[in-house]
XYZ file of C-alpha atoms in Angstrom:
620
model
C 226.901 -72.808 175.607
C 229.507 -74.195 173.210
C 233.237 -74.282 173.954
C 234.233 -72.278 170.860
C 235.903 -68.876 171.369
C 233.450 -66.075 172.072
C 233.289 -63.166 169.638
C 231.979 -59.696 170.532
C 228.403 -59.036 169.501
C 227.876 -56.775 166.515
C 226.003 -53.491 167.062
C 222.604 -53.104 165.414
C 224.111 -50.763 162.830
C 226.350 -53.579 161.545
C 223.565 -56.160 161.299
C 221.281 -56.903 158.358
C 218.164 -54.777 159.081
C 215.893 -57.826 158.866
C 217.625 -59.324 161.916
C 217.165 -56.146 163.964
C 213.466 -55.402 163.427
C 211.914 -58.217 161.406
C 208.306 -57.707 160.305
C 207.149 -60.860 162.093
C 208.324 -59.644 165.520
C 206.053 -57.754 167.889
C 206.386 -53.987 168.116
C 206.786 -51.239 165.550
C 208.186 -53.647 162.992
C 205.196 -55.986 163.083
C 203.190 -56.756 159.981
C 200.578 -54.060 159.302
C 197.204 -55.153 160.534
C 194.962 -56.252 157.703
C 191.330 -55.130 157.806
C 189.047 -57.507 159.674
C 187.231 -58.118 156.370
C 188.769 -57.496 152.936
C 187.290 -54.507 151.155
C 185.085 -55.655 148.282
C 184.084 -53.103 145.644
C 182.079 -53.655 142.499
C 184.389 -51.785 140.196
C 183.583 -51.853 136.512
C 186.403 -52.942 134.259
C 188.115 -50.225 132.293
C 186.645 -49.601 128.845
C 189.762 -47.962 127.483
C 190.668 -49.114 123.958
C 193.191 -51.863 123.409
C 196.739 -50.579 123.007
C 199.952 -52.229 121.821
C 203.394 -51.644 123.297
C 206.715 -53.210 122.299
C 209.997 -53.419 124.145
C 213.045 -52.386 122.081
C 213.882 -55.145 119.590
C 210.972 -57.340 120.696
C 208.861 -56.934 117.564
C 211.806 -57.520 115.247
C 212.730 -60.674 117.186
C 209.215 -62.061 116.893
C 209.112 -61.308 113.169
C 212.419 -63.066 112.539
C 212.586 -66.315 114.539
C 215.188 -69.002 113.894
C 212.436 -70.999 112.198
C 211.711 -68.505 109.414
C 208.578 -70.423 108.396
C 206.882 -70.139 111.823
C 206.388 -73.906 111.906
C 204.850 -74.021 108.435
C 206.045 -74.586 104.895
C 206.544 -71.689 102.517
C 204.253 -71.668 99.497
C 205.548 -70.714 96.035
C 205.929 -67.017 95.296
C 203.334 -67.238 92.521
C 200.658 -68.631 94.846
C 197.177 -67.324 94.063
C 196.565 -65.775 97.468
C 193.059 -64.627 96.583
C 192.050 -68.172 95.656
C 193.606 -69.584 98.814
C 191.852 -66.963 100.931
C 188.567 -67.886 99.272
C 188.894 -71.505 100.472
C 188.845 -70.107 104.003
C 186.093 -67.573 103.382
C 183.853 -70.214 101.783
C 184.471 -72.705 104.569
C 186.083 -75.244 102.229
C 189.261 -75.174 104.333
C 187.289 -76.661 107.213
C 186.768 -79.832 105.187
C 190.457 -80.338 104.382
C 193.067 -82.249 106.371
C 193.695 -80.227 109.580
C 197.431 -80.159 108.899
C 196.925 -78.812 105.369
C 194.532 -76.191 106.719
C 197.054 -75.229 109.374
C 199.849 -74.895 106.812
C 197.683 -72.728 104.569
C 196.655 -70.641 107.593
C 200.317 -69.968 108.436
C 201.036 -68.979 104.832
C 198.099 -66.562 104.676
C 199.034 -65.056 108.027
C 202.791 -64.730 107.581
C 203.551 -64.892 103.833
C 200.608 -63.426 101.923
C 199.933 -59.671 101.725
C 198.665 -58.436 105.100
C 195.091 -57.758 103.919
C 194.522 -61.519 103.640
C 195.622 -62.048 107.202
C 193.297 -59.281 108.374
C 190.297 -61.055 106.839
C 191.463 -64.402 108.222
C 191.670 -63.194 111.830
C 188.204 -61.684 111.605
C 186.725 -65.122 110.881
C 186.002 -66.859 114.218
C 185.760 -70.245 112.513
C 189.570 -70.387 112.295
C 190.513 -69.179 115.734
C 190.891 -72.820 116.807
C 192.933 -73.957 113.806
C 195.862 -75.024 116.010
C 193.642 -76.883 118.464
C 191.918 -78.779 115.642
C 195.283 -79.819 114.252
C 196.484 -81.055 117.651
C 193.308 -83.043 118.296
C 193.371 -84.661 114.855
C 197.032 -85.628 114.901
C 197.609 -86.656 118.498
C 195.500 -89.719 117.740
C 197.724 -90.741 114.818
C 201.328 -90.999 115.968
C 202.831 -91.391 112.493
C 201.041 -88.309 111.215
C 201.921 -86.375 114.339
C 205.635 -87.178 114.028
C 205.546 -86.109 110.385
C 203.952 -82.775 111.288
C 205.323 -82.230 114.787
C 207.243 -79.156 113.601
C 203.846 -77.488 113.364
C 202.778 -78.655 116.803
C 205.948 -77.492 118.529
C 206.112 -74.109 116.756
C 202.727 -72.612 117.575
C 204.413 -70.096 119.883
C 206.440 -68.797 116.927
C 203.283 -68.404 114.858
C 201.356 -66.531 117.557
C 204.263 -64.187 118.212
C 204.803 -63.624 114.502
C 201.110 -62.903 113.997
C 201.184 -60.350 116.833
C 204.244 -58.619 115.418
C 202.995 -58.544 111.809
C 199.324 -57.752 112.301
C 199.095 -56.171 115.770
C 195.496 -55.068 116.510
C 194.072 -56.871 113.481
C 195.159 -60.166 115.083
C 194.079 -59.226 118.613
C 190.795 -61.246 118.672
C 192.619 -64.367 117.448
C 195.426 -63.950 119.994
C 193.068 -63.232 122.898
C 191.061 -66.350 122.091
C 194.248 -68.423 122.035
C 195.489 -66.949 125.312
C 192.491 -68.434 127.107
C 194.020 -71.845 126.328
C 197.081 -72.685 128.491
C 198.833 -74.302 125.533
C 198.387 -71.293 123.219
C 199.224 -68.496 125.637
C 201.558 -66.754 123.208
C 201.865 -63.345 121.579
C 199.414 -61.521 123.847
C 202.045 -59.747 125.963
C 202.202 -56.498 123.915
C 198.436 -55.895 124.235
C 196.771 -53.988 127.062
C 193.110 -53.768 128.019
C 190.723 -55.147 130.626
C 190.206 -58.448 128.789
C 193.937 -59.105 128.567
C 194.225 -58.284 132.273
C 191.660 -60.977 133.076
C 193.721 -63.551 131.170
C 196.948 -62.411 132.828
C 195.440 -62.681 136.295
C 194.250 -66.196 135.481
C 197.774 -67.294 134.519
C 199.771 -65.351 137.130
C 202.113 -67.613 139.075
C 201.664 -70.649 136.820
C 204.825 -72.606 136.077
C 204.008 -72.805 132.363
C 202.924 -69.243 131.573
C 203.970 -67.216 134.594
C 207.038 -65.835 132.825
C 204.841 -64.371 130.053
C 202.619 -62.672 132.610
C 205.701 -61.141 134.214
C 206.821 -59.939 130.776
C 203.410 -58.271 130.358
C 203.741 -56.575 133.752
C 207.255 -55.350 132.977
C 206.194 -54.115 129.540
C 203.125 -52.155 130.670
C 204.109 -51.322 134.252
C 201.609 -49.113 136.094
C 199.155 -49.402 133.187
C 199.069 -53.163 133.793
C 198.287 -52.486 137.441
C 195.492 -50.078 136.519
C 193.542 -52.596 134.414
C 194.091 -55.272 137.089
C 192.626 -53.258 139.990
C 188.985 -54.406 139.491
C 190.012 -58.059 139.901
C 191.942 -57.182 143.081
C 188.793 -55.672 144.643
C 186.332 -58.442 143.827
C 185.108 -60.975 146.382
C 187.822 -63.096 148.065
C 188.936 -66.133 146.110
C 191.655 -67.391 143.768
C 191.111 -64.639 141.186
C 191.432 -61.848 143.741
C 194.474 -63.485 145.306
C 196.270 -63.739 141.961
C 195.346 -60.159 141.079
C 196.806 -58.952 144.377
C 200.008 -60.884 143.660
C 200.206 -59.255 140.238
C 199.856 -55.787 141.807
C 202.601 -56.642 144.285
C 204.850 -57.668 141.407
C 204.316 -54.308 139.692
C 204.846 -52.483 143.003
C 208.289 -54.069 143.383
C 209.416 -52.097 140.322
C 207.266 -48.968 140.504
C 206.489 -48.599 144.201
C 203.397 -48.865 146.374
C 202.198 -45.319 145.704
C 202.227 -45.921 141.959
C 199.648 -48.705 142.162
C 197.549 -46.661 144.602
C 197.447 -43.811 142.078
C 196.609 -46.311 139.342
C 193.622 -47.428 141.424
C 192.485 -43.816 141.888
C 191.117 -43.822 138.340
C 188.312 -45.970 139.794
C 187.663 -43.542 142.649
C 189.075 -42.649 146.056
C 187.433 -45.661 147.698
C 189.279 -47.997 145.330
C 192.546 -46.149 145.966
C 192.064 -46.488 149.732
C 191.391 -50.218 149.398
C 194.509 -50.777 147.294
C 196.517 -48.616 149.704
C 195.818 -51.225 152.400
C 197.321 -53.956 150.224
C 200.616 -55.184 151.620
C 203.186 -54.820 148.857
C 206.508 -54.922 150.707
C 207.766 -58.447 149.874
C 209.406 -58.695 153.306
C 205.956 -58.433 154.885
C 204.731 -61.425 152.906
C 205.987 -64.126 155.246
C 203.890 -67.215 156.081
C 201.141 -66.654 158.602
C 201.201 -68.499 160.945
C 204.965 -68.773 161.107
C 206.550 -72.233 160.685
C 207.392 -74.230 163.805
C 210.641 -73.340 165.584
C 211.318 -75.933 168.325
C 212.236 -74.583 171.750
C 215.481 -76.574 171.793
C 216.864 -74.362 169.021
C 218.037 -71.922 171.671
C 220.696 -69.400 170.559
C 222.332 -69.698 173.969
C 223.072 -73.378 173.334
C 224.275 -72.969 169.753
C 227.510 -71.693 168.180
C 227.683 -67.999 167.436
C 226.868 -66.925 163.893
C 229.636 -64.634 162.657
C 229.462 -61.759 160.229
C 231.795 -61.792 157.252
C 235.268 -60.880 158.398
C 234.815 -63.052 161.503
C 235.227 -60.172 163.938
C 231.689 -59.887 165.297
C 228.815 -62.261 165.993
C 225.049 -61.980 165.899
C 223.499 -61.120 169.278
C 221.138 -63.739 170.693
C 218.060 -61.776 169.572
C 219.348 -61.551 166.000
C 220.232 -65.255 166.040
C 216.692 -66.045 167.135
C 215.343 -63.966 164.235
C 217.773 -65.741 161.904
C 216.426 -69.147 162.953
C 212.902 -67.913 162.222
C 214.097 -66.621 158.855
C 215.528 -70.058 158.042
C 212.165 -71.612 158.868
C 210.386 -69.096 156.612
C 212.774 -69.791 153.734
C 212.169 -73.519 154.188
C 208.444 -73.197 153.517
C 208.662 -70.272 151.048
C 211.771 -70.407 148.900
C 210.752 -67.164 147.173
C 210.905 -65.096 150.365
C 213.366 -62.307 149.456
C 214.711 -61.640 152.939
C 217.006 -64.655 153.143
C 219.606 -63.779 150.490
C 220.806 -60.383 151.825
C 221.135 -61.884 155.301
C 223.113 -64.910 154.120
C 225.393 -62.638 152.105
C 226.294 -60.750 155.290
C 227.271 -63.879 157.246
C 230.471 -65.932 157.308
C 230.108 -69.201 155.304
C 232.239 -71.271 157.683
C 230.259 -70.015 160.643
C 227.011 -70.900 158.851
C 228.271 -74.452 158.274
C 229.074 -74.870 161.984
C 225.731 -73.371 162.969
C 223.796 -75.625 160.586
C 225.512 -78.713 161.991
C 224.739 -77.735 165.580
C 221.172 -76.775 164.690
C 220.437 -80.239 163.321
C 222.115 -81.998 166.260
C 220.016 -79.956 168.708
C 216.801 -80.529 166.754
C 214.215 -82.876 168.264
C 211.470 -82.329 165.710
C 209.194 -85.316 165.085
C 206.797 -84.120 162.377
C 209.455 -84.276 159.670
C 213.044 -85.456 159.160
C 214.050 -82.075 160.587
C 212.337 -78.901 161.695
C 212.003 -76.341 158.875
C 214.908 -74.215 160.137
C 217.288 -77.104 160.851
C 216.486 -78.908 157.608
C 216.923 -75.800 155.470
C 220.160 -74.859 157.221
C 221.929 -78.186 156.930
C 220.911 -78.717 153.302
C 221.949 -75.227 152.246
C 224.940 -74.453 154.484
C 226.223 -77.872 155.567
C 229.776 -78.877 154.625
C 231.534 -82.255 154.442
C 231.145 -82.595 158.195
C 227.386 -82.339 157.719
C 227.575 -84.925 154.937
C 229.400 -87.294 157.303
C 226.646 -86.687 159.863
C 223.657 -87.069 157.561
C 224.895 -89.930 155.360
C 224.701 -92.693 157.998
C 221.467 -91.249 159.428
C 219.741 -91.196 156.040
C 221.022 -94.692 155.287
C 218.995 -96.032 158.246
C 215.748 -94.273 157.313
C 212.940 -96.540 156.211
C 210.195 -95.793 153.717
C 208.091 -94.084 156.384
C 210.881 -91.605 157.128
C 211.410 -90.680 153.511
C 207.757 -90.700 152.436
C 205.905 -89.284 155.428
C 208.736 -87.203 156.883
C 210.204 -85.835 153.645
C 213.618 -87.415 154.112
C 214.500 -87.309 150.413
C 215.149 -83.569 150.838
C 218.498 -84.398 152.426
C 219.830 -85.591 149.073
C 220.143 -81.934 148.075
C 222.927 -81.571 150.657
C 225.096 -84.124 148.878
C 224.412 -82.886 145.352
C 224.948 -79.240 146.334
C 228.316 -79.994 147.891
C 229.464 -82.264 145.084
C 232.674 -83.050 146.991
C 234.178 -86.546 147.000
C 233.030 -86.965 150.604
C 229.448 -85.932 149.812
C 229.264 -88.019 146.658
C 230.610 -91.073 148.488
C 227.653 -90.822 150.852
C 225.306 -90.390 147.897
C 226.806 -93.499 146.297
C 226.306 -95.470 149.515
C 222.677 -94.337 149.712
C 222.141 -95.355 146.087
C 223.377 -98.865 146.872
C 222.587 -99.513 150.526
C 219.871 -97.167 151.837
C 217.321 -99.063 153.919
C 214.516 -97.419 151.954
C 214.830 -99.199 148.618
C 211.631 -97.816 147.102
C 212.363 -94.109 147.362
C 215.622 -92.988 148.930
C 217.778 -95.564 147.171
C 216.106 -94.856 143.837
C 216.248 -91.061 144.251
C 219.896 -91.202 145.339
C 220.758 -93.267 142.282
C 219.048 -90.743 140.006
C 220.870 -87.888 141.726
C 224.198 -89.676 141.325
C 223.487 -90.280 137.640
C 222.779 -86.562 137.143
C 226.036 -85.590 138.856
C 227.988 -88.110 136.782
C 226.413 -86.874 133.558
C 227.205 -83.251 134.419
C 230.860 -84.241 134.840
C 230.994 -86.328 131.692
C 231.181 -89.708 133.462
C 229.113 -92.821 133.811
C 228.147 -93.690 137.376
C 230.857 -96.372 137.405
C 233.473 -93.875 136.251
C 232.355 -91.446 138.938
C 232.513 -94.191 141.581
C 236.112 -94.908 140.512
C 237.008 -91.391 141.569
C 235.252 -91.521 144.934
C 237.398 -94.119 146.712
C 238.505 -92.382 149.944
C 242.243 -92.046 150.661
C 241.415 -92.371 154.400
C 243.941 -89.684 155.253
C 246.919 -91.722 154.028
C 249.891 -89.932 152.513
C 250.840 -90.370 148.861
C 253.072 -93.316 149.797
C 250.160 -95.070 151.513
C 251.264 -94.407 155.099
C 250.161 -92.225 157.995
C 252.176 -90.788 160.878
C 250.500 -90.954 164.285
C 251.753 -88.483 166.869
C 251.863 -89.541 170.533
C 253.715 -86.409 171.624
C 257.105 -87.690 172.799
C 257.058 -90.465 170.202
C 255.413 -91.188 166.868
C 254.598 -94.187 164.695
C 254.167 -94.800 160.998
C 251.265 -97.028 159.990
C 250.307 -98.443 156.612
C 249.079 -101.571 154.839
C 250.666 -104.472 153.008
C 249.422 -105.997 149.745
C 246.826 -107.995 151.688
C 245.662 -104.764 153.347
C 246.858 -105.941 156.722
C 248.041 -102.980 158.815
C 251.666 -102.613 159.839
C 253.282 -100.316 162.415
C 256.863 -99.032 162.654
C 258.416 -96.822 165.290
C 260.578 -93.755 164.736
C 263.614 -95.949 164.108
C 261.770 -97.908 161.424
C 261.504 -101.002 163.583
C 258.356 -103.028 163.043
C 255.841 -103.587 165.831
C 253.041 -106.121 166.100
C 250.491 -103.407 166.694
C 250.134 -99.809 167.730
C 250.765 -99.503 171.485
C 248.146 -98.093 173.778
C 248.916 -94.578 175.060
C 251.163 -94.577 178.144
C 251.464 -92.208 181.082
C 254.376 -90.386 179.436
C 252.503 -89.788 176.176
C 250.625 -86.581 175.431
C 247.202 -86.919 177.132
C 245.383 -85.431 174.123
C 247.464 -86.411 171.092
C 248.045 -90.053 171.995
C 244.413 -91.114 172.613
C 243.334 -89.257 169.461
C 246.035 -91.019 167.418
C 245.103 -94.424 168.860
C 241.446 -93.801 167.979
C 242.440 -92.626 164.506
C 244.268 -95.919 163.895
C 241.180 -97.914 164.867
C 239.077 -95.823 162.466
C 241.690 -96.285 159.735
C 241.602 -100.084 160.041
C 237.815 -100.111 159.990
C 237.707 -97.811 156.976
C 240.301 -99.865 155.103
C 238.311 -103.068 155.627
C 235.160 -101.414 154.303
C 236.920 -99.912 151.288
C 238.708 -103.166 150.467
C 235.497 -105.188 150.617
C 233.632 -102.755 148.386
C 236.416 -102.206 145.864
C 237.252 -105.890 145.429
C 233.595 -106.457 144.472
C 233.752 -103.549 142.029
C 236.970 -104.847 140.477
C 235.392 -108.282 140.024
C 232.457 -106.672 138.243
C 234.854 -104.628 136.118
C 236.633 -107.837 135.075
C 233.370 -109.590 134.224
C 231.990 -106.585 132.373
C 235.209 -105.873 130.499
C 235.573 -102.300 131.731
C 238.683 -100.455 130.638
C 240.656 -97.362 131.580
C 243.161 -95.092 129.896
C 246.734 -95.314 131.215
C 246.311 -91.964 132.941
C 243.084 -93.124 134.603
C 244.755 -96.364 135.657
C 247.581 -94.470 137.328
C 245.474 -91.856 139.130
C 242.558 -94.108 140.101
C 244.453 -97.269 141.019
C 248.246 -97.383 140.893
C 248.829 -94.101 142.748
C 245.879 -94.314 145.145
C 247.165 -94.444 148.759
C 245.098 -97.537 149.580
C 244.151 -99.202 146.297
C 247.797 -99.307 145.229
C 248.161 -102.333 147.521
C 245.245 -104.140 145.861
C 246.583 -103.240 142.428
C 249.867 -105.059 143.086
C 248.004 -108.319 143.752
C 246.327 -108.336 140.335
C 247.353 -109.058 136.779
C 246.399 -106.252 134.405
C 246.353 -106.027 130.649
C 247.168 -103.236 128.243
C 245.193 -104.374 125.214
C 246.721 -107.857 124.562
C 249.748 -107.532 126.859
C 249.507 -108.642 130.489
C 251.498 -106.824 133.155
C 251.737 -106.274 136.887
C 252.582 -103.296 139.088
C 255.742 -103.649 141.171
C 256.217 -102.267 144.680
C 258.083 -99.253 143.331
C 255.082 -98.389 141.145
C 256.660 -99.421 137.851
C 255.110 -101.984 135.523
C 256.605 -105.330 134.533
C 255.650 -108.093 132.121
C 255.458 -111.807 132.885
C 259.263 -112.096 132.588
C 259.793 -109.225 135.049
C 261.035 -106.998 132.265
C 260.141 -103.332 132.496
C 256.897 -102.553 130.716
C 255.849 -99.071 129.654
C 252.131 -98.507 129.232
C 251.396 -97.228 125.706
C 249.453 -93.971 126.029
C 246.852 -95.150 123.517
C 246.264 -98.489 125.264
C 243.144 -99.514 127.179
C 243.874 -101.078 130.564
C 241.661 -103.956 131.695
C 241.540 -106.704 134.306
C 241.946 -109.824 132.130
C 239.313 -112.506 132.635
C 240.707 -116.073 132.964
C 238.241 -117.297 130.330
C 239.378 -114.711 127.814
C 243.070 -114.436 128.649
C 245.877 -116.945 129.143
C 247.029 -116.239 132.707
C 248.821 -119.566 133.234
C 252.319 -118.019 132.865
C 251.550 -115.810 135.872
C 251.220 -118.848 138.147
């Protein structure tokens, strides 16, 4: 057990219900037993006529997109629409340039009187007009660039066609929906054929949102026309149909989809009734691995918000399982309400301890420990994981998924976390993956903050715990010492009277037995950290000089002159404000080569002058 103070255990009534009786645990809360064999029924698809339903404002939005031409080019108002329509009816349009045919098609569909569009959509020869255009122009880059507005606006056309022509355009839209790239405008329509298309696309990254829109628009009616697919033989189609029914059930309830199935008979209703629709019951089966060493009795308590009560051991065990589930299924809905009920600081401590206790060998961490430290870890976790990840080789990051840990650093976004990310980008042992991925992650963070990676790195130099004046007070109990660095970054020590000492003394018998050893250790860490920072920053400053980097006066002050450690390096260098060289004195003021006070102009650019481009002889 840990040495942290013990908090009273919360009663079941105060706990998130999922941690009291989770569906994966044995007993009354266990997952309902599925039939030994799935029920398969040969249910004929509904023959009800196609209907159209619009959400408020949806049709108007589709009729009036930002691109008023629907990807085409408006024809003159005096266009002879009958003659243009005849080129399509006669088949002459099929012989023209595919782009010209496409433009004329858009005009007939969206600009001409609606009767011309009605005839156009009844002609199967033109249902693939968009596909023919894409095939013809993808092979000719110059043509494609010239007409790419057409290619990238097909979704506007299909939606506009649906809104303007409704059922007259249905055959054209249904044909397009069978193509992943043209799955547009079909959402308002409902029948068995549309249901087949929706089931096919359910869960896809490209079109899944449109299927969800269809489900939300038609609700229980969408479930009703999907039932036959959910009762067919097991396979991908049935699985997607079941997922679609579950999605509808989340909004309308389990009984609603059972009643929808009853239109196919009581046997169909009974089969759908057995379908598990509670999203909390849809956890991975089998459950992800939870190593035995992740024992609640050996881990810190997880506290509820308010920090007055802790999870009992049984609830903590369920929480670890929940973390493992969330790791392999990030859509599992049970995790968020539980996390919301728990104390963030407690979660950070728990995540740290969970990873330290973990002995998993199949991956960089067990599912629960990996998920916890990436999601809940704080700067302490970043300090733990940074050096570990730095040592990983290509096998660790490729075969054991080690690149996942980068999400910890980017999520935190603190100077500490980003310093570790910067180190991984430059020095990770795995140069092929981890170093490259870390660099990309750092570039994204820098871009989000409006910096280049070099500008971001400027702001990540650690102060090492030094005060604003570049010193640190070390407490030995009955006595204390002030430590700092000179311009050569050599450490100095003074006692309480300000008298210099050669080095920090070792703790004596009269010193505080806890404070003194900790202070002595802190000084050793400070010296080590200062050496590392100095080595790295001197290299960066050399590169800045060679590359001609510059800073605003405000950046120069905050990044360099006022930095607790870099201020010492700054005083050793000659700087330039545009064409004027200057140095920084010990009191932080600036002086020119004659030691006269120099005030940095606010519109100047500060650089490190290169000897080949600047006369530095007067500076000696």
